[in-house]
Short mmCIF file of C-alpha atoms and ligand atoms in Angstrom, two decimals:
data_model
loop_
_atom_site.label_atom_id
_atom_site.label_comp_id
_atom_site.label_asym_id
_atom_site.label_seq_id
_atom_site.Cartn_x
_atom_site.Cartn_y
_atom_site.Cartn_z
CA UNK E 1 -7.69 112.31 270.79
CA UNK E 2 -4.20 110.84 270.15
CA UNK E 3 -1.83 112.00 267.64
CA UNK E 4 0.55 109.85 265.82
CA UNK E 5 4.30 110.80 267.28
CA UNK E 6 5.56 111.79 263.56
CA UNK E 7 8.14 114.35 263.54
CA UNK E 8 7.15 117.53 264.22
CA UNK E 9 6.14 120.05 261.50
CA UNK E 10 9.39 120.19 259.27
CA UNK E 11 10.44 123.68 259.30
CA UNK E 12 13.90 124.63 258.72
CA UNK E 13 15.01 128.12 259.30
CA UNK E 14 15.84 129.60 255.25
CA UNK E 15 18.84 128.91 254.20
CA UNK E 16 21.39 130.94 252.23
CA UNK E 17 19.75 132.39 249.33
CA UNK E 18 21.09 130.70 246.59
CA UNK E 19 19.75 130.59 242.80
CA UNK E 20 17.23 128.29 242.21
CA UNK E 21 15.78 126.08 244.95
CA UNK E 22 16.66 125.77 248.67
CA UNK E 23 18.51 122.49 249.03
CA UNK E 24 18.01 121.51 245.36
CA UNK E 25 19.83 121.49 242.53
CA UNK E 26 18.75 124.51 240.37
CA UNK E 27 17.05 123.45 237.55
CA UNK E 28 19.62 123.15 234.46
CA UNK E 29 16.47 124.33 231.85
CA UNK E 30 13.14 126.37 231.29
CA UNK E 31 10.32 124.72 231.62
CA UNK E 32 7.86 126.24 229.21
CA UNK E 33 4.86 127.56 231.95
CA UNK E 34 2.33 127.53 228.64
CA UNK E 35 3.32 124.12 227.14
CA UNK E 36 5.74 122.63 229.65
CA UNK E 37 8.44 121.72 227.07
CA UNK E 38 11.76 121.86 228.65
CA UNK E 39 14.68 124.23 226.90
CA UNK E 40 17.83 125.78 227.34
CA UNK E 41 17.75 129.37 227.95
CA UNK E 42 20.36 130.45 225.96
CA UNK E 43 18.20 129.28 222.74
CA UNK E 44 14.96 130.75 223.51
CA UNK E 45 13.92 132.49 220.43
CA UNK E 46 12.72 136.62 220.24
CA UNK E 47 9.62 138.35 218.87
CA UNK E 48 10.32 141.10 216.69
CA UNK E 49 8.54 144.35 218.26
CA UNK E 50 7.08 145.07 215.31
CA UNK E 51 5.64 148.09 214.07
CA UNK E 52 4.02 150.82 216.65
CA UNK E 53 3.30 154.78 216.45
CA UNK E 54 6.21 155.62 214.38
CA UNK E 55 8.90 152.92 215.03
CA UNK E 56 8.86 150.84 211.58
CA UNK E 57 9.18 147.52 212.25
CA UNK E 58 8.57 143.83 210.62
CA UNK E 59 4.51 143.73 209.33
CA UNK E 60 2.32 141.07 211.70
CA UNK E 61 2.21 137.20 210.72
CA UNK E 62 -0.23 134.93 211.24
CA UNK E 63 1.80 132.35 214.18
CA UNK E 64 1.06 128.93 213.17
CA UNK E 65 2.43 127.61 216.67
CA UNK E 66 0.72 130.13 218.71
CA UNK E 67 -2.83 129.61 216.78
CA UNK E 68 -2.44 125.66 217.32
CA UNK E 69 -1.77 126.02 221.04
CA UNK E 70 -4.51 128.32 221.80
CA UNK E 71 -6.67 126.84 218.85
CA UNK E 72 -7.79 129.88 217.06
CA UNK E 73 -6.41 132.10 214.70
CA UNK E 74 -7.83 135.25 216.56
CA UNK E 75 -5.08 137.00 218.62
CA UNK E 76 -2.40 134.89 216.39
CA UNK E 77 -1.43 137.72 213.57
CA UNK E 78 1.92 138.69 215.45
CA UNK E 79 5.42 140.06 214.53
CA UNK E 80 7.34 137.01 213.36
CA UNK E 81 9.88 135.13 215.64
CA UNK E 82 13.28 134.21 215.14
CA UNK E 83 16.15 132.33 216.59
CA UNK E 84 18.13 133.66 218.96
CA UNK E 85 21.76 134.34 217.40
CA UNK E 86 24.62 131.64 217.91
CA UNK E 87 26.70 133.93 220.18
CA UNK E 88 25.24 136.15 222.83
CA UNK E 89 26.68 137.77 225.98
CA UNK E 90 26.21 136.20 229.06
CA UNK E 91 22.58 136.84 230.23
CA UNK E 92 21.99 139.42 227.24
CA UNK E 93 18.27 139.58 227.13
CA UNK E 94 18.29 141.22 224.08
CA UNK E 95 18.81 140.35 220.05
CA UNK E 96 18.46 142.20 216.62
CA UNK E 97 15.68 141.35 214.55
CA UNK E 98 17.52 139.92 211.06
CA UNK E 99 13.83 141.08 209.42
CA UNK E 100 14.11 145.01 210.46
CA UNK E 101 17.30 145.46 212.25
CA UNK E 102 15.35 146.63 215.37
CA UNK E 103 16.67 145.42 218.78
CA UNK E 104 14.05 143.11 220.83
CA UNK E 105 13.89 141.71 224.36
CA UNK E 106 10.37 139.70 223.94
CA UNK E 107 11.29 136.04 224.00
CA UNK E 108 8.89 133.38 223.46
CA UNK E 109 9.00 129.28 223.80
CA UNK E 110 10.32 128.06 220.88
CA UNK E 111 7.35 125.38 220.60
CA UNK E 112 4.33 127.53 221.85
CA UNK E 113 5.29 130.54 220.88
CA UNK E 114 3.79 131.88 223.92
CA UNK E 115 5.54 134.76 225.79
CA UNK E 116 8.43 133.89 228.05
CA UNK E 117 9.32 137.18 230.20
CA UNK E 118 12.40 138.01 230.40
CA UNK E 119 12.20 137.38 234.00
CA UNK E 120 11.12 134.23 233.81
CA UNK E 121 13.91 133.78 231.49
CA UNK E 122 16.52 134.64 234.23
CA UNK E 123 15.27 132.54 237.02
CA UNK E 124 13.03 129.67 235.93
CA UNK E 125 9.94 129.72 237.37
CA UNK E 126 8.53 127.70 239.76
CA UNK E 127 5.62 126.21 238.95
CA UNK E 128 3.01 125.66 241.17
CA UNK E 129 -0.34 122.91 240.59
CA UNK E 130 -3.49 123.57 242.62
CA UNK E 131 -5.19 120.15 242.95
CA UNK E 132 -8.08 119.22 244.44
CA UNK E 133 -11.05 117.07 243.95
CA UNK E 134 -14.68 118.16 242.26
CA UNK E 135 -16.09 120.90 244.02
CA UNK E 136 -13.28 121.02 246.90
CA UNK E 137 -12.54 125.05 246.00
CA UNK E 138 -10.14 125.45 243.39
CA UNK E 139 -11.83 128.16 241.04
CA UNK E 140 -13.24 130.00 243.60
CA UNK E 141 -9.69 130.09 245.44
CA UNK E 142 -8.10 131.25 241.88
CA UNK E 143 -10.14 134.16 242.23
CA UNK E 144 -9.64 135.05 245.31
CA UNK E 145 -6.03 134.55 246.02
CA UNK E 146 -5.16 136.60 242.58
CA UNK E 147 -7.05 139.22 243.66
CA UNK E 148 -5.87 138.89 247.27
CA UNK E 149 -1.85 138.77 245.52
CA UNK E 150 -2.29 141.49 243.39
CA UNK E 151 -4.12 143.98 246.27
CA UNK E 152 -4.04 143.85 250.08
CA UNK E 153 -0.89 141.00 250.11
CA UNK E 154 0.57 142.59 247.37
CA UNK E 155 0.90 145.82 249.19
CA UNK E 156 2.30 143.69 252.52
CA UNK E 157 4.79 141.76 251.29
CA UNK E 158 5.72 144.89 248.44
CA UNK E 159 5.23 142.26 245.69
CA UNK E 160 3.82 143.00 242.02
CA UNK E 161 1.91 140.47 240.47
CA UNK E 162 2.24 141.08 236.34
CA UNK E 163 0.09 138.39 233.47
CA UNK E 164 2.48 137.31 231.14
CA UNK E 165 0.20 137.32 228.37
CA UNK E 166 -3.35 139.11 227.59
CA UNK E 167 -5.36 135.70 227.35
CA UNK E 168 -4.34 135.49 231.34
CA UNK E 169 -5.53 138.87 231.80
CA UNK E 170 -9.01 138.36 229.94
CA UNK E 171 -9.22 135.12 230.66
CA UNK E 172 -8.80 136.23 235.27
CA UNK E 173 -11.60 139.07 234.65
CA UNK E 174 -13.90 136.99 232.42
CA UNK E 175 -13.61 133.52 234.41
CA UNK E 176 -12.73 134.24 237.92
CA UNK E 177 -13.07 137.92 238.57
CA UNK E 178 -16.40 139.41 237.08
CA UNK E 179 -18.79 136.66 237.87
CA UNK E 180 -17.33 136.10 241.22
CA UNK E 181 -15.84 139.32 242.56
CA UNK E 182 -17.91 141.97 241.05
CA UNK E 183 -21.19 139.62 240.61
CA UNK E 184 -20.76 138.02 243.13
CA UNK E 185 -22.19 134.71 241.68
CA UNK E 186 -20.45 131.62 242.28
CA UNK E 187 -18.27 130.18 239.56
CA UNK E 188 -19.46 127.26 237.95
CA UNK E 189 -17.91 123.50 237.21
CA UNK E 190 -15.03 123.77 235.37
CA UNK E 191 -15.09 121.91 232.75
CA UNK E 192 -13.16 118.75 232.12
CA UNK E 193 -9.64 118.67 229.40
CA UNK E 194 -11.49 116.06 227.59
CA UNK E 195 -14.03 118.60 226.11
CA UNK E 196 -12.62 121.84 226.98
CA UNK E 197 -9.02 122.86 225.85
CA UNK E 198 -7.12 124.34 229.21
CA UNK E 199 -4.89 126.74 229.74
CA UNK E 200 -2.84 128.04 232.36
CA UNK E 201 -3.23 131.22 234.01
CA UNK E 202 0.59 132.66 233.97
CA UNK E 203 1.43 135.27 236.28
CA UNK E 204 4.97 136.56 237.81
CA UNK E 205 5.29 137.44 241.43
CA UNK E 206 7.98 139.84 241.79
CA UNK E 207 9.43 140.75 244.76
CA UNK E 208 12.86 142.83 245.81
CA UNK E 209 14.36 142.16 249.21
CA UNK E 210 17.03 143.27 250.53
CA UNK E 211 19.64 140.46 251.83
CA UNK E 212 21.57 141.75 254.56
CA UNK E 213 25.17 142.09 253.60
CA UNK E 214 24.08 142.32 250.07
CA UNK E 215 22.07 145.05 247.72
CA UNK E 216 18.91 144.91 246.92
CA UNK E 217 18.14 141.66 244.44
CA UNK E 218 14.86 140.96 243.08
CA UNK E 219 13.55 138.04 242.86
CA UNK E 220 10.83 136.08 240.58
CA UNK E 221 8.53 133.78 241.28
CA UNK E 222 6.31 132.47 238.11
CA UNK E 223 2.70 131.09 239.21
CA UNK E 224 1.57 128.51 236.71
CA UNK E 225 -2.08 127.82 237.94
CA UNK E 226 -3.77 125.17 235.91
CA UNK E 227 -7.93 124.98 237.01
CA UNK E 228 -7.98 121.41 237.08
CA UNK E 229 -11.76 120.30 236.55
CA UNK E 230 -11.82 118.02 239.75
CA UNK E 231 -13.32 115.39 237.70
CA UNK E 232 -9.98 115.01 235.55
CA UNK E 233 -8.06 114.01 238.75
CA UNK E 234 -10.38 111.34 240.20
CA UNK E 235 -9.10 108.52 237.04
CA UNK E 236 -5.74 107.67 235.95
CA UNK E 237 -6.70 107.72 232.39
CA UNK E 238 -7.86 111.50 232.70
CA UNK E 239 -5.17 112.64 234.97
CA UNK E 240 -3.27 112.13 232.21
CA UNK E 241 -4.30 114.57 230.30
CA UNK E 242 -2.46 116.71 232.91
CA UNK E 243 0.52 114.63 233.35
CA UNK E 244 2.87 117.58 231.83
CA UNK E 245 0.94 120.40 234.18
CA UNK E 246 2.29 118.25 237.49
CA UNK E 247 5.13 116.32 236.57
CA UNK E 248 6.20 120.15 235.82
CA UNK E 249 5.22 120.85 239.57
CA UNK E 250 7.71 122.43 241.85
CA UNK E 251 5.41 122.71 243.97
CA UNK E 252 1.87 121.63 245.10
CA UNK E 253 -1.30 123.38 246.42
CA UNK E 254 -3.45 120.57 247.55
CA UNK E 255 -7.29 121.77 248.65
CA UNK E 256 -9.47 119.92 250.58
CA UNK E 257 -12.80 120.39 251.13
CA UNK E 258 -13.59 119.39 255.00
CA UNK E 259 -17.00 118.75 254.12
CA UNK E 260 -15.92 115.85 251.94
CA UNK E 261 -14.02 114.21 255.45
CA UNK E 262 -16.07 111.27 257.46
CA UNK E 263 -16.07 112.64 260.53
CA UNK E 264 -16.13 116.36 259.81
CA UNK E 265 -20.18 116.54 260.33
CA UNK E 266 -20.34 117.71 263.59
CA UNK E 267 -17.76 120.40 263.39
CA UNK E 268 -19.87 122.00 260.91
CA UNK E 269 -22.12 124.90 261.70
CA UNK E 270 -25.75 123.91 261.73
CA UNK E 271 -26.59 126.41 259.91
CA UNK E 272 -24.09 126.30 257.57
CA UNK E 273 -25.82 123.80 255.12
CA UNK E 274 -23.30 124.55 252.81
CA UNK E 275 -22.55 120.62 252.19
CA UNK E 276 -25.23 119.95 250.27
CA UNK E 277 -27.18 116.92 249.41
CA UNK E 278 -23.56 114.69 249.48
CA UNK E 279 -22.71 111.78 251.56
CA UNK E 280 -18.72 112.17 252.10
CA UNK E 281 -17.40 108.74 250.70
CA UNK E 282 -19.71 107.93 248.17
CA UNK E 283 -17.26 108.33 245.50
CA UNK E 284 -13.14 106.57 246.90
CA UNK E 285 -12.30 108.11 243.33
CA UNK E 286 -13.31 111.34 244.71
CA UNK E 287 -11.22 110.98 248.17
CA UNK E 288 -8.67 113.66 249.18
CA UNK E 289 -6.06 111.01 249.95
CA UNK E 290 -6.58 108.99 246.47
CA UNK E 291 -6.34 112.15 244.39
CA UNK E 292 -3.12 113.01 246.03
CA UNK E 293 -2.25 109.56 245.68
CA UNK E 294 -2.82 110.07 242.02
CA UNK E 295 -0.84 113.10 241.92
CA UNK E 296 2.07 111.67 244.04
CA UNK E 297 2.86 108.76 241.07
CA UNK E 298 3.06 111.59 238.81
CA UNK E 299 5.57 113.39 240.48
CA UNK E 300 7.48 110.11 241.10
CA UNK E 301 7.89 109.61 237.53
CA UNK E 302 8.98 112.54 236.81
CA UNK E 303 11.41 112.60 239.54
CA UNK E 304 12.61 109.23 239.27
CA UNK E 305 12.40 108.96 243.21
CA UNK E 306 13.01 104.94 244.40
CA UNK E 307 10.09 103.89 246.71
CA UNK E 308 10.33 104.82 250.50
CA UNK E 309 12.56 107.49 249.44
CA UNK E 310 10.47 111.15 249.95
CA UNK E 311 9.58 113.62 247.08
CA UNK E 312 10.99 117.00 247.91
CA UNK E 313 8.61 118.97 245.97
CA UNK E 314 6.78 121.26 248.40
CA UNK E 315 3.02 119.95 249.27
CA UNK E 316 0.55 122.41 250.79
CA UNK E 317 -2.26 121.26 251.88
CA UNK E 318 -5.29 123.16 252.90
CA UNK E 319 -8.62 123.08 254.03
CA UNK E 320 -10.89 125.13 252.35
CA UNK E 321 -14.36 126.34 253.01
CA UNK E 322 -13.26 127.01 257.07
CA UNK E 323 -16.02 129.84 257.53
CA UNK E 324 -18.59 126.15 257.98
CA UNK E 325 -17.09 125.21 260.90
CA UNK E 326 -18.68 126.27 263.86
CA UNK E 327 -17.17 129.57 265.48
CA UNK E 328 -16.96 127.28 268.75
CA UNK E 329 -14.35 125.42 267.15
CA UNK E 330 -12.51 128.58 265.31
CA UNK E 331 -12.51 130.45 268.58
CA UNK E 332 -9.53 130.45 271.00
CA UNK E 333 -7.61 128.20 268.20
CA UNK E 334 -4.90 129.08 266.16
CA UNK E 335 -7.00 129.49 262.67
CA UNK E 336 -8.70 131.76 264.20
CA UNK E 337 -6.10 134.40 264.93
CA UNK E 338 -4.97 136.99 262.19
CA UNK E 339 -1.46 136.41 260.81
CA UNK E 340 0.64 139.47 262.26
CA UNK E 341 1.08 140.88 258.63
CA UNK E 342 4.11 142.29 258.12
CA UNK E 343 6.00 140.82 255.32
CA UNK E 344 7.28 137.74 257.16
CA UNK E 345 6.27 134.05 257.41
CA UNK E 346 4.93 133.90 261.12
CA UNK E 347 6.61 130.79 262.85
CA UNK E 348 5.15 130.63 265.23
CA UNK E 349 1.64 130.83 263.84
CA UNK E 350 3.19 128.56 260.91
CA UNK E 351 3.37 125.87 263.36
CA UNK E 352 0.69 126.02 265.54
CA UNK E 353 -1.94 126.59 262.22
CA UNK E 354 0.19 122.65 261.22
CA UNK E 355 -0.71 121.18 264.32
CA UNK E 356 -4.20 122.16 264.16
CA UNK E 357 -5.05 121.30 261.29
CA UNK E 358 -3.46 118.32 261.81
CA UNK E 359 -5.22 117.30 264.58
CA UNK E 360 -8.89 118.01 263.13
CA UNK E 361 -7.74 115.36 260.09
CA UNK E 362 -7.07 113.15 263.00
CA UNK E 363 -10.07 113.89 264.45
CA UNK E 364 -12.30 113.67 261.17
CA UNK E 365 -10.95 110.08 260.23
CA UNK E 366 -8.79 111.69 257.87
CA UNK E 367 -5.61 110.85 259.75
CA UNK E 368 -4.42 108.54 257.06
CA UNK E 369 -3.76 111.59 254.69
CA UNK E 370 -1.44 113.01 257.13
CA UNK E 371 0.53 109.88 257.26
CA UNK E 372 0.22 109.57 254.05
CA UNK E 373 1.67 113.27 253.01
CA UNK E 374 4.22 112.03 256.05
CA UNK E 375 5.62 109.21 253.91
CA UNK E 376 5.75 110.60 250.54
CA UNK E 377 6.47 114.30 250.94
CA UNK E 378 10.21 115.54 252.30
CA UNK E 379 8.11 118.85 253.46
CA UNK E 380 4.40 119.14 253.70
CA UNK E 381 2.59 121.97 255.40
CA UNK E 382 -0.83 121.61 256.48
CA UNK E 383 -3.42 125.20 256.13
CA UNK E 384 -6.64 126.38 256.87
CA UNK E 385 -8.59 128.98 254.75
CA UNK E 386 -11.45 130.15 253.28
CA UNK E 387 -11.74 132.11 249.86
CA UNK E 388 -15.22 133.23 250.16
CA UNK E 389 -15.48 133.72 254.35
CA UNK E 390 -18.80 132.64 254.55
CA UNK E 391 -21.55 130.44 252.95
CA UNK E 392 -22.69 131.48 249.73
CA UNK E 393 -26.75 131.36 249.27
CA UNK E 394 -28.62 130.40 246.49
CA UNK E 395 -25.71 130.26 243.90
CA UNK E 396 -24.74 133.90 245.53
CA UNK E 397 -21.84 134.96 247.59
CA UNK E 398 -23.26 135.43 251.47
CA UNK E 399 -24.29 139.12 252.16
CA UNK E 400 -21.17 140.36 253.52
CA UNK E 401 -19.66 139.76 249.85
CA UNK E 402 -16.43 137.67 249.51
CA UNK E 403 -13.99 137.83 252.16
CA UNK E 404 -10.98 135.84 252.12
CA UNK E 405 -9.78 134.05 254.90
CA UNK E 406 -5.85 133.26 255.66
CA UNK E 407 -5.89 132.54 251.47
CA UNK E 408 -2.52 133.72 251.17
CA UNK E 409 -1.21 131.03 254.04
CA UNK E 410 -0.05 128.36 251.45
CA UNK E 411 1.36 130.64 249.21
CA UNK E 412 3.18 132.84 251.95
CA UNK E 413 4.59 129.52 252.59
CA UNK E 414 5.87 128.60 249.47
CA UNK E 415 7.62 131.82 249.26
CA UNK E 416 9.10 131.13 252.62
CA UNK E 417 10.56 127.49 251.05
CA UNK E 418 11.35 129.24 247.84
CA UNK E 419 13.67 131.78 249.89
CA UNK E 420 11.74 134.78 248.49
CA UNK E 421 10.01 135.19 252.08
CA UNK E 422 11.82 135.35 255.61
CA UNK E 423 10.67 133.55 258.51
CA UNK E 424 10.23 135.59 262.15
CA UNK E 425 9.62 134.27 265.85
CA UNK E 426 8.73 135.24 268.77
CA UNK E 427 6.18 138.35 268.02
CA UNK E 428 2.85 138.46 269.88
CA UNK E 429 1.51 134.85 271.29
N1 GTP H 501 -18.63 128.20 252.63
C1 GTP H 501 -17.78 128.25 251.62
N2 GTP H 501 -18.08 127.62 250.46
C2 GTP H 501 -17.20 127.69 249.45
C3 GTP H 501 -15.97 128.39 249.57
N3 GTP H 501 -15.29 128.27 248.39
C4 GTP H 501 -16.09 127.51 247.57
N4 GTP H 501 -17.23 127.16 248.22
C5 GTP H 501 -18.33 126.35 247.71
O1 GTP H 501 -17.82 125.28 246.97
C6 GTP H 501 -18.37 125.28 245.67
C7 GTP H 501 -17.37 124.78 244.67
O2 GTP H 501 -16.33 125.70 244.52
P1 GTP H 501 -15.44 125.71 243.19
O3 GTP H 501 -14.38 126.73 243.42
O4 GTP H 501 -16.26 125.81 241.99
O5 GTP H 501 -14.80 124.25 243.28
P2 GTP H 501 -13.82 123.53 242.24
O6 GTP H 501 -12.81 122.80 243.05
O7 GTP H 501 -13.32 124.50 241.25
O8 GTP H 501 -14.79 122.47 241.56
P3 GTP H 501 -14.64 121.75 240.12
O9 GTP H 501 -14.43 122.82 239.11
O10 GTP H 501 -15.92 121.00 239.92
O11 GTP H 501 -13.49 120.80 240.22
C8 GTP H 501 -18.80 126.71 245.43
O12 GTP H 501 -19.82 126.77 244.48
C9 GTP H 501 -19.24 127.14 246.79
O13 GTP H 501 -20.57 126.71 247.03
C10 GTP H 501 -15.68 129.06 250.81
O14 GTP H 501 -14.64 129.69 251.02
N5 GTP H 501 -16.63 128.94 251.79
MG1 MG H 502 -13.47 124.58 239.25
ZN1 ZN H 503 5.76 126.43 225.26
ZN1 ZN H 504 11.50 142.71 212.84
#
């Protein structure tokens, strides 16, 4: 097996922790995580509080701009909203209701009406796109690395992970958590934008960390996932109907399903079966490297990059479904070891999980995507996981029930690029 010489895994140590991106310019805007309309901060509007126990406040409205985004009237009779005043302190997260006189701090988008935390508010959020095609992974991973974020990584990295409005909260147990968690059935298609309305699931990561010559600042990271129906990715025409959600990107989770790669067959378990009745490359549309392809022109318009020059929006890339391969494979290799767990991007591990994974692409004919994330992506990190850790049976999660498999990885990562995470070396081997 030979590897292309490309530079090794790009990995620089974090740098200073300044607002907004590492090595970017911070974004001068909101980007609205419901509708993706861009607007200034200082004129995002309030919600009065309204009336609750015995604090009197303005009488609920029926929202015309929430009920068109969500398309339904139910959940839409809401204090009313109102501008925020001309002249504000600096950073004031608060304004006076001109209906009651009562002091607010819920803001919302001024064209969605949907709830902007003040959080959010403070440090824009970054917003991240799970892509991947039909079938590669994405629901199930939803579930899983929410649940995993809010619980067991939660707890390790001392993170909270808070919906920013109730339709995320019904919307995770009803979807993603009861069927699959607690039913343990496995989620079905999603269904495409052109005949289901989507929405985003809107969550904010929050996490306080303690710089070293500084106090204690927290830190917010807003997770925008979108469950694209794999389907809308694999035309340009339908991929448009998500234009907004990725040229909004500032960041990308990219799954793959290995089953889908030419030469993955005999790394698969034989009794694994979990492939199905489908030939890998019956469907180019349907190709990891032409949906990413797909996604890549999207970013480029949006970031107005000139050709040969490199996006620097953050691509992880992952293979999912990693419980098929055969333990021969998984054994003494780098996937195969736990991460050390303790609140720190492992390095070491970091690197060494890259070239790995990179080398099974190589091996599986699926090389080109490599070069291909090589030439288009300023920083691309390559992952191997598995939401449900084994094969599910008969529409079922396996018998041992759902457990996740290094799902955190990409997102660890992102933090780590975000400068929310700090990197470590040289602990264990
Ligand atoms: N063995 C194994 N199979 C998995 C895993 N995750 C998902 N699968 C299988 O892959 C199938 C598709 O998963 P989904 O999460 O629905 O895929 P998707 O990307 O959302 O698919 P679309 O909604 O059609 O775009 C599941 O029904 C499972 O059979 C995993 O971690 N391990
Ligand atoms: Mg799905
Ligand atoms: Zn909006
Ligand atoms: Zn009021």
């Amino acid at each position: 097996m030979s590897l292309p010489s490309r530079a090794s895994l790009r990995m620089s140590p974090p740098r200073v922790n300044l607002p907004g991106w590492p090595g970017l310019p911070a974004p001068p805007e909101i980007t609205c995580p419901y509708c993706f309309a861009e607007l200034a901060a200082a004129r995002v509007p309030f919600r009065c509080r309204g009336q609750a126990g015995r604090r009197s406040g303005c009488a609920p409205v029926l929202d015309r701009e929430l009920a068109d985004y969500t398309g339904s009237t139910a959940g839409a009779s809401l204090p009313p909203v109102f501008d925020a005043p001309a002249r504000r302190g600096r950073g004031e997260g608060r304004a006076v209701c001109p209906g009651c006189g009562q002091a607010t701090g819920n803001r919302v988008c001024p064209g969605c009406h949907n709830p902007l935390p003040s959080a959010y508010c403070d440090s824009p959020g970054r917003i991240v796109a799970l892509v991947g095609a039909k079938n590669a992974g994405k629901s199930t991973y939803i579930a899983v690395l929410l649940h995993e974020l809010m619980n067991r990584v939660g707890t390790e990295l001392d993170t909270s992970l808070v919906a920013c409005d109730d339709r995320t909260i019904e919307r995770y147990k009803r979807d993603f958590a009861r069927p699959l968690l607690e039913e343990r059935r496995l989620l079905p298609t999603t269904a495409s934008a052109a005949t289901a309305p989507r929405e985003p699931l809107v969550y904010l990561l929050t996490r306080s960390r303690r710089a070293r010559f500084a106090r204690e600042r927290t830190e917010s990271l807003a997770l925008v996932l979108f469950d694209t129906a794999g389907e809308d990715l694999r035309s340009r025409e339908v991929r448009d109907l998500h234009l907004r959600y990725l040229e909004a990107a500032d960041a990308i989770i990219f799954l793959v399903d290995p089953l889908e790669l030419p030469g993955a067959d005999a790394a698969v378990a034989a009794a694994g079966g979990a492939g199905g009745d489908r030939t890998p490359g019956d469907d180019p549309d349907s190709e990891p490297i032409n949906i990413i392809a797909r996604v890549t022109e999207a970013l480029r318009q949006r970031h107005g990059t000139r050709p040969g020059e490199r996006l620097p929006v953050p691509v992880a890339v992952a293979l999912t479904k990693i419980d098929v391969l055969r333990p021969a494979l998984l054994r003494q290799s780098a996937l195969h070891r736990s991460r050390s767990g303790a609140g720190v991007l492992d390095l070491d591990d970091r690197e060494a999980v890259h070239e790995q994974v990179r080398s099974l692409l190589h091996e599986w004919q699926a090389g080109q995507l490599d070069t291909y994330l090589g030439q288009q992506y300023a920083d691309y990190a390559l992952f191997g996981l598995s939401a449900l850790g084994g094969t599910p049976e008969g529409g079922r999660v396996g018998a041992g029930g759902v457990r996740p498999y290094r799902a955190e990885d990409p997102l660890l990562w992102l933090l780590y690029r975000f400068g929310m995470l700090d990197g470590s070396r040289g602990k264990g081997g």
